[in-house]
């Protein structure tokens, strides 16, 4: 039997909560996850000596695994910095992860919103070949019934999709259908090109999704393209900058200062209510205990820099509290 309607509430791994209770929110992180998709990467334990090479791109399977034990003190640190909620955007293997996420939420006092949907057919083989309707039904079950009583509160994160691939198109259509039926928020990464991203948004809208409930992730890469960002904002979606805190390298075209300038420009253009901010925490080296910025990077370092650029408390609150609250609130279900 489906869970009761959650309209006007945020669904976390420990139950439905009043959106006003969320506080400062990191909108796309990983807590308990194994993001390995490269069987050729080495599997040596991450050590102090390896941190530099890992930061510069060395592939290591242990680095891409986050466990409950390692993350517990890191989430406590986030809470100590004033963090109130995180969106856990891994999106697959809910049966293996949901109970651990609930334990972390209870131990830290941080609200955890769990994503679902499978990320991509390539990463989640069980959805490959599944129809859009079958995908939608699975997402709706995760949102309404959950796993062992632990419910998802987000559809996503969904990896970049290529709509020329039938399986990617089916996933996008299934996501849109589930969003229409449940009123749940959606997180999709931007596609390879601006045109492809807009095509994805067109499909989501045509299949019933409310674009005002959709966040487009990985907008950091567009930080120096004001026109592209403004074009996305004009569609009514949220623009999520979710790579904050990464070490700049020659392989990155933008850095956190570029993102800060882009965010302030969007605010100046009247799009402040479309911005979401999140640190990139997907690997061990993103954690404070391994030399990274941790879950609290936005609160601890990025917001003070925005304040230096002229942002006041009200604007910072819009970015980190008000916008996540509006995005994550269920707008209606049982449709």
mmCIF file of C-alpha atoms in Angstrom:
data_model
loop_
_atom_site.group_PDB
_atom_site.id
_atom_site.type_symbol
_atom_site.label_atom_id
_atom_site.label_comp_id
_atom_site.label_asym_id
_atom_site.label_seq_id
_atom_site.Cartn_x
_atom_site.Cartn_y
_atom_site.Cartn_z
ATOM 1 C CA UNK A 1 0.000 0.000 0.000
ATOM 2 C CA UNK A 2 1.310 3.444 -0.872
ATOM 3 C CA UNK A 3 2.378 5.898 1.777
ATOM 4 C CA UNK A 4 0.017 8.792 2.449
ATOM 5 C CA UNK A 5 0.338 11.930 0.365
ATOM 6 C CA UNK A 6 3.264 14.200 1.192
ATOM 7 C CA UNK A 7 2.045 17.382 -0.463
ATOM 8 C CA UNK A 8 3.652 20.436 1.120
ATOM 9 C CA UNK A 9 6.298 18.343 2.912
ATOM 10 C CA UNK A 10 9.871 17.269 2.240
ATOM 11 C CA UNK A 11 10.448 13.518 2.282
ATOM 12 C CA UNK A 12 13.624 12.532 4.115
ATOM 13 C CA UNK A 13 15.035 9.130 5.001
ATOM 14 C CA UNK A 14 13.619 9.458 8.520
ATOM 15 C CA UNK A 15 10.183 10.657 7.440
ATOM 16 C CA UNK A 16 8.320 13.691 6.148
ATOM 17 C CA UNK A 17 9.371 17.072 7.550
ATOM 18 C CA UNK A 18 8.201 20.653 7.415
ATOM 19 C CA UNK A 19 10.226 22.410 4.669
ATOM 20 C CA UNK A 20 10.942 25.262 7.091
ATOM 21 C CA UNK A 21 12.962 22.847 9.223
ATOM 22 C CA UNK A 22 15.621 22.113 6.579
ATOM 23 C CA UNK A 23 17.981 25.039 7.064
ATOM 24 C CA UNK A 24 21.174 25.349 5.023
ATOM 25 C CA UNK A 25 21.155 22.545 2.441
ATOM 26 C CA UNK A 26 23.870 20.917 0.341
ATOM 27 C CA UNK A 27 21.861 19.943 -2.719
ATOM 28 C CA UNK A 28 23.897 17.166 -4.378
ATOM 29 C CA UNK A 29 26.357 15.008 -2.475
ATOM 30 C CA UNK A 30 27.131 11.341 -1.862
ATOM 31 C CA UNK A 31 27.133 9.815 1.617
ATOM 32 C CA UNK A 32 27.200 6.038 1.201
ATOM 33 C CA UNK A 33 28.123 5.115 -2.350
ATOM 34 C CA UNK A 34 30.317 3.134 -4.717
ATOM 35 C CA UNK A 35 30.711 5.078 -7.946
ATOM 36 C CA UNK A 36 33.175 2.711 -9.591
ATOM 37 C CA UNK A 37 32.595 2.039 -13.255
ATOM 38 C CA UNK A 38 36.176 1.384 -14.338
ATOM 39 C CA UNK A 39 37.377 -2.158 -13.759
ATOM 40 C CA UNK A 40 40.926 -1.192 -14.770
ATOM 41 C CA UNK A 41 41.430 1.329 -11.944
ATOM 42 C CA UNK A 42 43.732 0.279 -9.125
ATOM 43 C CA UNK A 43 42.175 -0.779 -5.839
ATOM 44 C CA UNK A 44 44.928 0.191 -3.392
ATOM 45 C CA UNK A 45 43.806 1.894 -0.176
ATOM 46 C CA UNK A 46 43.865 5.678 -0.334
ATOM 47 C CA UNK A 47 46.921 6.925 1.546
ATOM 48 C CA UNK A 48 48.400 10.331 2.316
ATOM 49 C CA UNK A 49 51.072 9.743 -0.302
ATOM 50 C CA UNK A 50 48.449 9.215 -3.023
ATOM 51 C CA UNK A 51 46.328 12.309 -2.368
ATOM 52 C CA UNK A 52 48.137 14.564 -4.832
ATOM 53 C CA UNK A 53 47.936 12.085 -7.688
ATOM 54 C CA UNK A 54 44.278 11.378 -6.938
ATOM 55 C CA UNK A 55 43.455 15.079 -6.966
ATOM 56 C CA UNK A 56 45.070 15.318 -10.397
ATOM 57 C CA UNK A 57 43.042 12.470 -11.851
ATOM 58 C CA UNK A 58 44.492 9.101 -10.798
ATOM 59 C CA UNK A 59 41.739 6.475 -10.967
ATOM 60 C CA UNK A 60 41.401 4.490 -7.760
ATOM 61 C CA UNK A 61 38.487 2.267 -6.786
ATOM 62 C CA UNK A 62 38.887 2.749 -3.029
ATOM 63 C CA UNK A 63 38.746 6.521 -3.522
ATOM 64 C CA UNK A 64 35.319 6.208 -5.129
ATOM 65 C CA UNK A 65 33.782 4.300 -2.211
ATOM 66 C CA UNK A 66 32.205 6.187 0.688
ATOM 67 C CA UNK A 67 31.062 4.251 3.749
ATOM 68 C CA UNK A 68 28.845 4.996 6.706
ATOM 69 C CA UNK A 69 31.776 4.849 9.130
ATOM 70 C CA UNK A 70 33.947 7.282 7.181
ATOM 71 C CA UNK A 71 31.133 9.740 6.518
ATOM 72 C CA UNK A 72 29.633 9.864 10.028
ATOM 73 C CA UNK A 73 32.142 12.414 11.491
ATOM 74 C CA UNK A 74 32.103 14.393 8.253
ATOM 75 C CA UNK A 75 28.329 14.829 8.462
ATOM 76 C CA UNK A 76 28.681 15.833 12.109
ATOM 77 C CA UNK A 77 31.149 18.506 10.994
ATOM 78 C CA UNK A 78 28.591 19.787 8.481
ATOM 79 C CA UNK A 79 26.011 20.049 11.250
ATOM 80 C CA UNK A 80 28.484 21.933 13.457
ATOM 81 C CA UNK A 81 28.934 24.472 10.643
ATOM 82 C CA UNK A 82 25.193 25.134 10.599
ATOM 83 C CA UNK A 83 24.219 22.601 7.965
ATOM 84 C CA UNK A 84 20.665 21.339 8.229
ATOM 85 C CA UNK A 85 20.113 19.039 5.248
ATOM 86 C CA UNK A 86 21.818 17.242 2.396
ATOM 87 C CA UNK A 87 20.507 15.725 -0.814
ATOM 88 C CA UNK A 88 22.052 12.289 -1.337
ATOM 89 C CA UNK A 89 22.063 12.071 -5.107
ATOM 90 C CA UNK A 90 23.619 8.652 -5.754
ATOM 91 C CA UNK A 91 20.248 7.454 -7.045
ATOM 92 C CA UNK A 92 20.789 3.685 -7.277
ATOM 93 C CA UNK A 93 21.322 0.605 -5.061
ATOM 94 C CA UNK A 94 18.726 1.872 -2.608
ATOM 95 C CA UNK A 95 18.365 -1.533 -0.955
ATOM 96 C CA UNK A 96 22.047 -1.567 -0.053
ATOM 97 C CA UNK A 97 22.203 2.052 1.104
ATOM 98 C CA UNK A 98 18.877 3.281 2.489
ATOM 99 C CA UNK A 99 19.205 1.892 6.054
ATOM 100 C CA UNK A 100 22.710 3.358 6.384
ATOM 101 C CA UNK A 101 21.469 6.771 5.228
ATOM 102 C CA UNK A 102 18.726 6.678 7.844
ATOM 103 C CA UNK A 103 21.251 5.830 10.571
ATOM 104 C CA UNK A 104 23.507 8.701 9.486
ATOM 105 C CA UNK A 105 20.581 11.139 9.559
ATOM 106 C CA UNK A 106 19.566 10.089 13.059
ATOM 107 C CA UNK A 107 23.129 10.181 14.391
ATOM 108 C CA UNK A 108 23.946 13.621 12.969
ATOM 109 C CA UNK A 109 20.592 15.390 13.175
ATOM 110 C CA UNK A 110 21.045 16.341 9.495
ATOM 111 C CA UNK A 111 18.005 15.741 7.276
ATOM 112 C CA UNK A 112 18.908 13.471 4.359
ATOM 113 C CA UNK A 113 16.831 13.494 1.169
ATOM 114 C CA UNK A 114 17.554 10.330 -0.824
ATOM 115 C CA UNK A 115 17.485 10.255 -4.605
ATOM 116 C CA UNK A 116 16.210 7.419 -6.786
ATOM 117 C CA UNK A 117 15.840 6.627 -10.466
ATOM 118 C CA UNK A 118 18.987 4.772 -11.443
ATOM 119 C CA UNK A 119 21.203 7.601 -12.814
ATOM 120 C CA UNK A 120 21.596 6.026 -16.301
ATOM 121 C CA UNK A 121 21.088 2.753 -18.170
ATOM 122 C CA UNK A 122 24.870 2.399 -18.380
ATOM 123 C CA UNK A 123 25.364 2.708 -14.619
ATOM 124 C CA UNK A 124 22.231 0.777 -13.643
ATOM 125 C CA UNK A 125 21.928 -2.205 -16.008
ATOM 126 C CA UNK A 126 18.612 -3.334 -14.506
ATOM 127 C CA UNK A 127 16.815 -0.367 -16.094
ATOM 128 C CA UNK A 128 18.401 -0.957 -19.507
ATOM 129 C CA UNK A 129 15.688 -2.188 -21.834
ATOM 130 C CA UNK A 130 12.904 -1.184 -19.447
ATOM 131 C CA UNK A 131 10.045 0.855 -20.884
ATOM 132 C CA UNK A 132 9.392 4.419 -19.788
ATOM 133 C CA UNK A 133 6.286 3.249 -17.953
ATOM 134 C CA UNK A 134 8.213 0.511 -16.177
ATOM 135 C CA UNK A 135 10.866 3.001 -15.108
ATOM 136 C CA UNK A 136 8.198 5.410 -13.865
ATOM 137 C CA UNK A 137 6.511 2.699 -11.824
ATOM 138 C CA UNK A 138 9.788 1.788 -10.142
ATOM 139 C CA UNK A 139 10.515 5.425 -9.273
ATOM 140 C CA UNK A 140 7.011 5.925 -7.875
ATOM 141 C CA UNK A 141 7.451 2.855 -5.645
ATOM 142 C CA UNK A 142 10.731 4.236 -4.274
ATOM 143 C CA UNK A 143 9.060 7.589 -3.568
ATOM 144 C CA UNK A 144 5.860 6.270 -1.997
ATOM 145 C CA UNK A 145 6.843 2.948 -0.409
ATOM 146 C CA UNK A 146 10.610 3.158 -0.175
ATOM 147 C CA UNK A 147 13.014 0.388 0.810
ATOM 148 C CA UNK A 148 12.521 -1.141 4.260
ATOM 149 C CA UNK A 149 10.374 1.880 5.078
ATOM 150 C CA UNK A 150 13.031 4.396 3.948
ATOM 151 C CA UNK A 151 11.530 6.591 1.213
ATOM 152 C CA UNK A 152 13.228 8.551 -1.523
ATOM 153 C CA UNK A 153 12.362 12.251 -1.753
ATOM 154 C CA UNK A 154 14.022 13.115 -5.071
ATOM 155 C CA UNK A 155 14.153 11.722 -8.603
ATOM 156 C CA UNK A 156 17.840 11.701 -9.503
ATOM 157 C CA UNK A 157 20.551 12.513 -9.853
ATOM 158 C CA UNK A 158 20.317 11.460 -13.460
ATOM 159 C CA UNK A 159 23.566 11.347 -15.453
ATOM 160 C CA UNK A 160 23.901 13.288 -18.727
ATOM 161 C CA UNK A 161 21.549 11.685 -21.233
ATOM 162 C CA UNK A 162 21.824 11.345 -24.995
ATOM 163 C CA UNK A 163 18.288 11.344 -26.353
ATOM 164 C CA UNK A 164 19.504 9.696 -29.556
ATOM 165 C CA UNK A 165 19.827 6.530 -27.474
ATOM 166 C CA UNK A 166 16.425 4.847 -26.991
ATOM 167 C CA UNK A 167 17.288 3.706 -23.444
ATOM 168 C CA UNK A 168 18.260 7.244 -22.413
ATOM 169 C CA UNK A 169 15.051 8.617 -23.945
ATOM 170 C CA UNK A 170 13.011 6.009 -22.056
ATOM 171 C CA UNK A 171 14.686 6.994 -18.793
ATOM 172 C CA UNK A 172 13.963 10.682 -19.381
ATOM 173 C CA UNK A 173 10.326 9.935 -20.199
ATOM 174 C CA UNK A 174 9.998 7.700 -17.129
ATOM 175 C CA UNK A 175 11.483 10.399 -14.898
ATOM 176 C CA UNK A 176 9.035 12.969 -16.255
ATOM 177 C CA UNK A 177 6.054 10.659 -15.807
ATOM 178 C CA UNK A 178 7.025 9.828 -12.214
ATOM 179 C CA UNK A 179 7.537 13.516 -11.439
ATOM 180 C CA UNK A 180 4.078 14.332 -12.816
ATOM 181 C CA UNK A 181 2.455 11.552 -10.788
ATOM 182 C CA UNK A 182 4.171 12.313 -7.476
ATOM 183 C CA UNK A 183 5.083 16.015 -7.421
ATOM 184 C CA UNK A 184 8.662 15.056 -6.518
ATOM 185 C CA UNK A 185 11.666 17.232 -7.393
ATOM 186 C CA UNK A 186 14.000 16.163 -10.190
ATOM 187 C CA UNK A 187 17.780 16.452 -10.598
ATOM 188 C CA UNK A 188 19.302 15.895 -14.049
ATOM 189 C CA UNK A 189 22.809 16.766 -15.163
ATOM 190 C CA UNK A 190 23.139 19.046 -18.147
ATOM 191 C CA UNK A 191 23.690 17.291 -21.464
ATOM 192 C CA UNK A 192 26.784 17.511 -23.641
ATOM 193 C CA UNK A 193 25.642 20.687 -25.413
ATOM 194 C CA UNK A 194 23.303 23.564 -24.679
ATOM 195 C CA UNK A 195 20.999 22.442 -27.478
ATOM 196 C CA UNK A 196 20.876 18.893 -26.098
ATOM 197 C CA UNK A 197 20.104 20.205 -22.619
ATOM 198 C CA UNK A 198 17.189 22.253 -23.928
ATOM 199 C CA UNK A 199 15.994 19.223 -25.911
ATOM 200 C CA UNK A 200 16.003 17.216 -22.680
ATOM 201 C CA UNK A 201 13.982 19.915 -20.938
ATOM 202 C CA UNK A 202 11.547 19.939 -23.865
ATOM 203 C CA UNK A 203 11.037 16.180 -23.493
ATOM 204 C CA UNK A 204 10.590 16.389 -19.723
ATOM 205 C CA UNK A 205 7.979 19.097 -20.134
ATOM 206 C CA UNK A 206 6.179 17.268 -22.932
ATOM 207 C CA UNK A 207 5.961 14.136 -20.758
ATOM 208 C CA UNK A 208 4.337 16.049 -17.898
ATOM 209 C CA UNK A 209 7.172 17.269 -15.676
ATOM 210 C CA UNK A 210 6.920 20.773 -14.214
ATOM 211 C CA UNK A 211 10.216 22.449 -15.143
ATOM 212 C CA UNK A 212 9.914 24.598 -12.046
ATOM 213 C CA UNK A 213 10.593 21.409 -10.069
ATOM 214 C CA UNK A 214 13.659 20.427 -12.140
ATOM 215 C CA UNK A 215 17.255 21.225 -11.223
ATOM 216 C CA UNK A 216 19.942 21.070 -13.906
ATOM 217 C CA UNK A 217 23.208 19.951 -12.346
ATOM 218 C CA UNK A 218 26.836 20.502 -13.335
ATOM 219 C CA UNK A 219 26.253 24.146 -14.234
ATOM 220 C CA UNK A 220 29.761 24.952 -12.975
ATOM 221 C CA UNK A 221 31.039 24.221 -16.471
ATOM 222 C CA UNK A 222 28.876 27.060 -17.813
ATOM 223 C CA UNK A 223 30.088 29.599 -15.266
ATOM 224 C CA UNK A 224 31.845 31.746 -17.887
ATOM 225 C CA UNK A 225 28.925 31.571 -20.342
ATOM 226 C CA UNK A 226 26.395 34.059 -19.006
ATOM 227 C CA UNK A 227 24.139 33.630 -22.013
ATOM 228 C CA UNK A 228 23.861 29.871 -21.584
ATOM 229 C CA UNK A 229 23.049 30.237 -17.886
ATOM 230 C CA UNK A 230 20.469 32.938 -18.543
ATOM 231 C CA UNK A 231 18.891 30.755 -21.231
ATOM 232 C CA UNK A 232 18.473 27.886 -18.778
ATOM 233 C CA UNK A 233 17.147 30.168 -16.054
ATOM 234 C CA UNK A 234 14.568 31.481 -18.513
ATOM 235 C CA UNK A 235 13.167 27.929 -18.782
ATOM 236 C CA UNK A 236 12.238 28.141 -15.109
ATOM 237 C CA UNK A 237 14.579 25.388 -13.929
ATOM 238 C CA UNK A 238 16.961 25.547 -11.003
ATOM 239 C CA UNK A 239 20.623 25.953 -11.938
ATOM 240 C CA UNK A 240 22.734 23.788 -9.654
ATOM 241 C CA UNK A 241 26.410 24.542 -9.178
ATOM 242 C CA UNK A 242 27.525 21.298 -7.581
ATOM 243 C CA UNK A 243 31.268 21.080 -8.172
ATOM 244 C CA UNK A 244 32.321 23.516 -5.449
ATOM 245 C CA UNK A 245 35.437 22.773 -3.437
ATOM 246 C CA UNK A 246 37.345 20.813 -6.050
ATOM 247 C CA UNK A 247 41.053 21.466 -6.530
ATOM 248 C CA UNK A 248 41.587 23.532 -9.704
ATOM 249 C CA UNK A 249 43.591 21.725 -12.398
ATOM 250 C CA UNK A 250 44.464 22.339 -16.041
ATOM 251 C CA UNK A 251 41.629 19.942 -16.945
ATOM 252 C CA UNK A 252 38.955 22.284 -15.564
ATOM 253 C CA UNK A 253 37.773 25.224 -17.639
ATOM 254 C CA UNK A 254 36.167 26.984 -14.654
ATOM 255 C CA UNK A 255 36.868 27.308 -10.944
ATOM 256 C CA UNK A 256 34.989 28.381 -7.822
ATOM 257 C CA UNK A 257 35.739 32.060 -8.421
ATOM 258 C CA UNK A 258 34.122 31.794 -11.852
ATOM 259 C CA UNK A 259 31.078 30.178 -10.230
ATOM 260 C CA UNK A 260 30.892 32.947 -7.638
ATOM 261 C CA UNK A 261 30.934 35.580 -10.380
ATOM 262 C CA UNK A 262 28.264 33.674 -12.329
ATOM 263 C CA UNK A 263 26.012 33.351 -9.288
ATOM 264 C CA UNK A 264 26.247 37.066 -8.562
ATOM 265 C CA UNK A 265 25.547 37.836 -12.230
ATOM 266 C CA UNK A 266 22.469 35.609 -12.185
ATOM 267 C CA UNK A 267 21.244 37.414 -9.084
ATOM 268 C CA UNK A 268 21.789 40.732 -10.810
ATOM 269 C CA UNK A 269 19.717 39.529 -13.756
ATOM 270 C CA UNK A 270 16.814 38.624 -11.469
ATOM 271 C CA UNK A 271 17.506 34.888 -11.302
ATOM 272 C CA UNK A 272 18.593 34.566 -7.657
ATOM 273 C CA UNK A 273 15.663 32.243 -6.949
ATOM 274 C CA UNK A 274 16.931 29.767 -9.568
ATOM 275 C CA UNK A 275 20.360 29.066 -7.959
ATOM 276 C CA UNK A 276 21.355 25.972 -5.962
ATOM 277 C CA UNK A 277 24.813 25.468 -4.439
ATOM 278 C CA UNK A 278 26.557 22.275 -3.384
ATOM 279 C CA UNK A 279 30.061 21.015 -2.716
ATOM 280 C CA UNK A 280 31.311 18.122 -4.814
ATOM 281 C CA UNK A 281 31.598 15.216 -2.394
ATOM 282 C CA UNK A 282 31.765 11.954 -4.294
ATOM 283 C CA UNK A 283 35.187 10.544 -3.376
ATOM 284 C CA UNK A 284 37.276 10.064 -0.277
ATOM 285 C CA UNK A 285 39.575 12.906 -1.284
ATOM 286 C CA UNK A 286 36.567 15.267 -1.196
ATOM 287 C CA UNK A 287 36.220 14.642 2.556
ATOM 288 C CA UNK A 288 37.989 16.805 5.119
ATOM 289 C CA UNK A 289 39.703 13.790 6.642
ATOM 290 C CA UNK A 290 41.368 13.171 3.279
ATOM 291 C CA UNK A 291 42.281 16.788 2.549
ATOM 292 C CA UNK A 292 39.102 17.964 0.797
ATOM 293 C CA UNK A 293 36.567 20.652 1.589
ATOM 294 C CA UNK A 294 33.928 18.318 3.013
ATOM 295 C CA UNK A 295 30.171 18.696 3.105
ATOM 296 C CA UNK A 296 30.460 22.120 4.724
ATOM 297 C CA UNK A 297 32.610 23.759 2.045
ATOM 298 C CA UNK A 298 29.838 26.069 0.852
ATOM 299 C CA UNK A 299 29.041 27.268 4.371
ATOM 300 C CA UNK A 300 32.642 27.515 5.493
ATOM 301 C CA UNK A 301 34.355 29.008 2.439
ATOM 302 C CA UNK A 302 32.092 29.788 -0.515
ATOM 303 C CA UNK A 303 29.484 31.907 1.262
ATOM 304 C CA UNK A 304 32.100 34.176 2.854
ATOM 305 C CA UNK A 305 33.545 34.751 -0.622
ATOM 306 C CA UNK A 306 30.101 35.639 -2.003
ATOM 307 C CA UNK A 307 29.700 38.052 0.905
ATOM 308 C CA UNK A 308 33.048 39.611 -0.085
ATOM 309 C CA UNK A 309 31.612 40.075 -3.589
ATOM 310 C CA UNK A 310 28.642 41.957 -2.177
ATOM 311 C CA UNK A 311 26.030 39.332 -1.300
ATOM 312 C CA UNK A 312 24.020 40.133 1.817
ATOM 313 C CA UNK A 313 22.566 37.647 4.288
ATOM 314 C CA UNK A 314 19.205 37.645 2.536
ATOM 315 C CA UNK A 315 20.755 36.665 -0.804
ATOM 316 C CA UNK A 316 22.911 33.965 0.779
ATOM 317 C CA UNK A 317 19.830 32.600 2.512
ATOM 318 C CA UNK A 318 17.996 32.520 -0.806
ATOM 319 C CA UNK A 319 20.765 30.430 -2.365
ATOM 320 C CA UNK A 320 21.273 27.954 0.474
ATOM 321 C CA UNK A 321 17.967 27.726 2.337
ATOM 322 C CA UNK A 322 14.978 29.185 0.509
ATOM 323 C CA UNK A 323 15.722 27.763 -2.929
ATOM 324 C CA UNK A 324 16.430 24.186 -1.734
ATOM 325 C CA UNK A 325 13.296 24.365 0.404
ATOM 326 C CA UNK A 326 11.110 25.303 -2.579
ATOM 327 C CA UNK A 327 12.752 22.716 -4.837
ATOM 328 C CA UNK A 328 12.467 19.799 -2.420
ATOM 329 C CA UNK A 329 8.883 20.381 -1.247
ATOM 330 C CA UNK A 330 6.459 17.852 -2.718
ATOM 331 C CA UNK A 331 3.863 19.763 -4.724
ATOM 332 C CA UNK A 332 1.234 17.062 -5.088
ATOM 333 C CA UNK A 333 0.836 13.315 -5.492
ATOM 334 C CA UNK A 334 -1.623 10.509 -6.092
ATOM 335 C CA UNK A 335 -2.231 11.843 -9.592
#
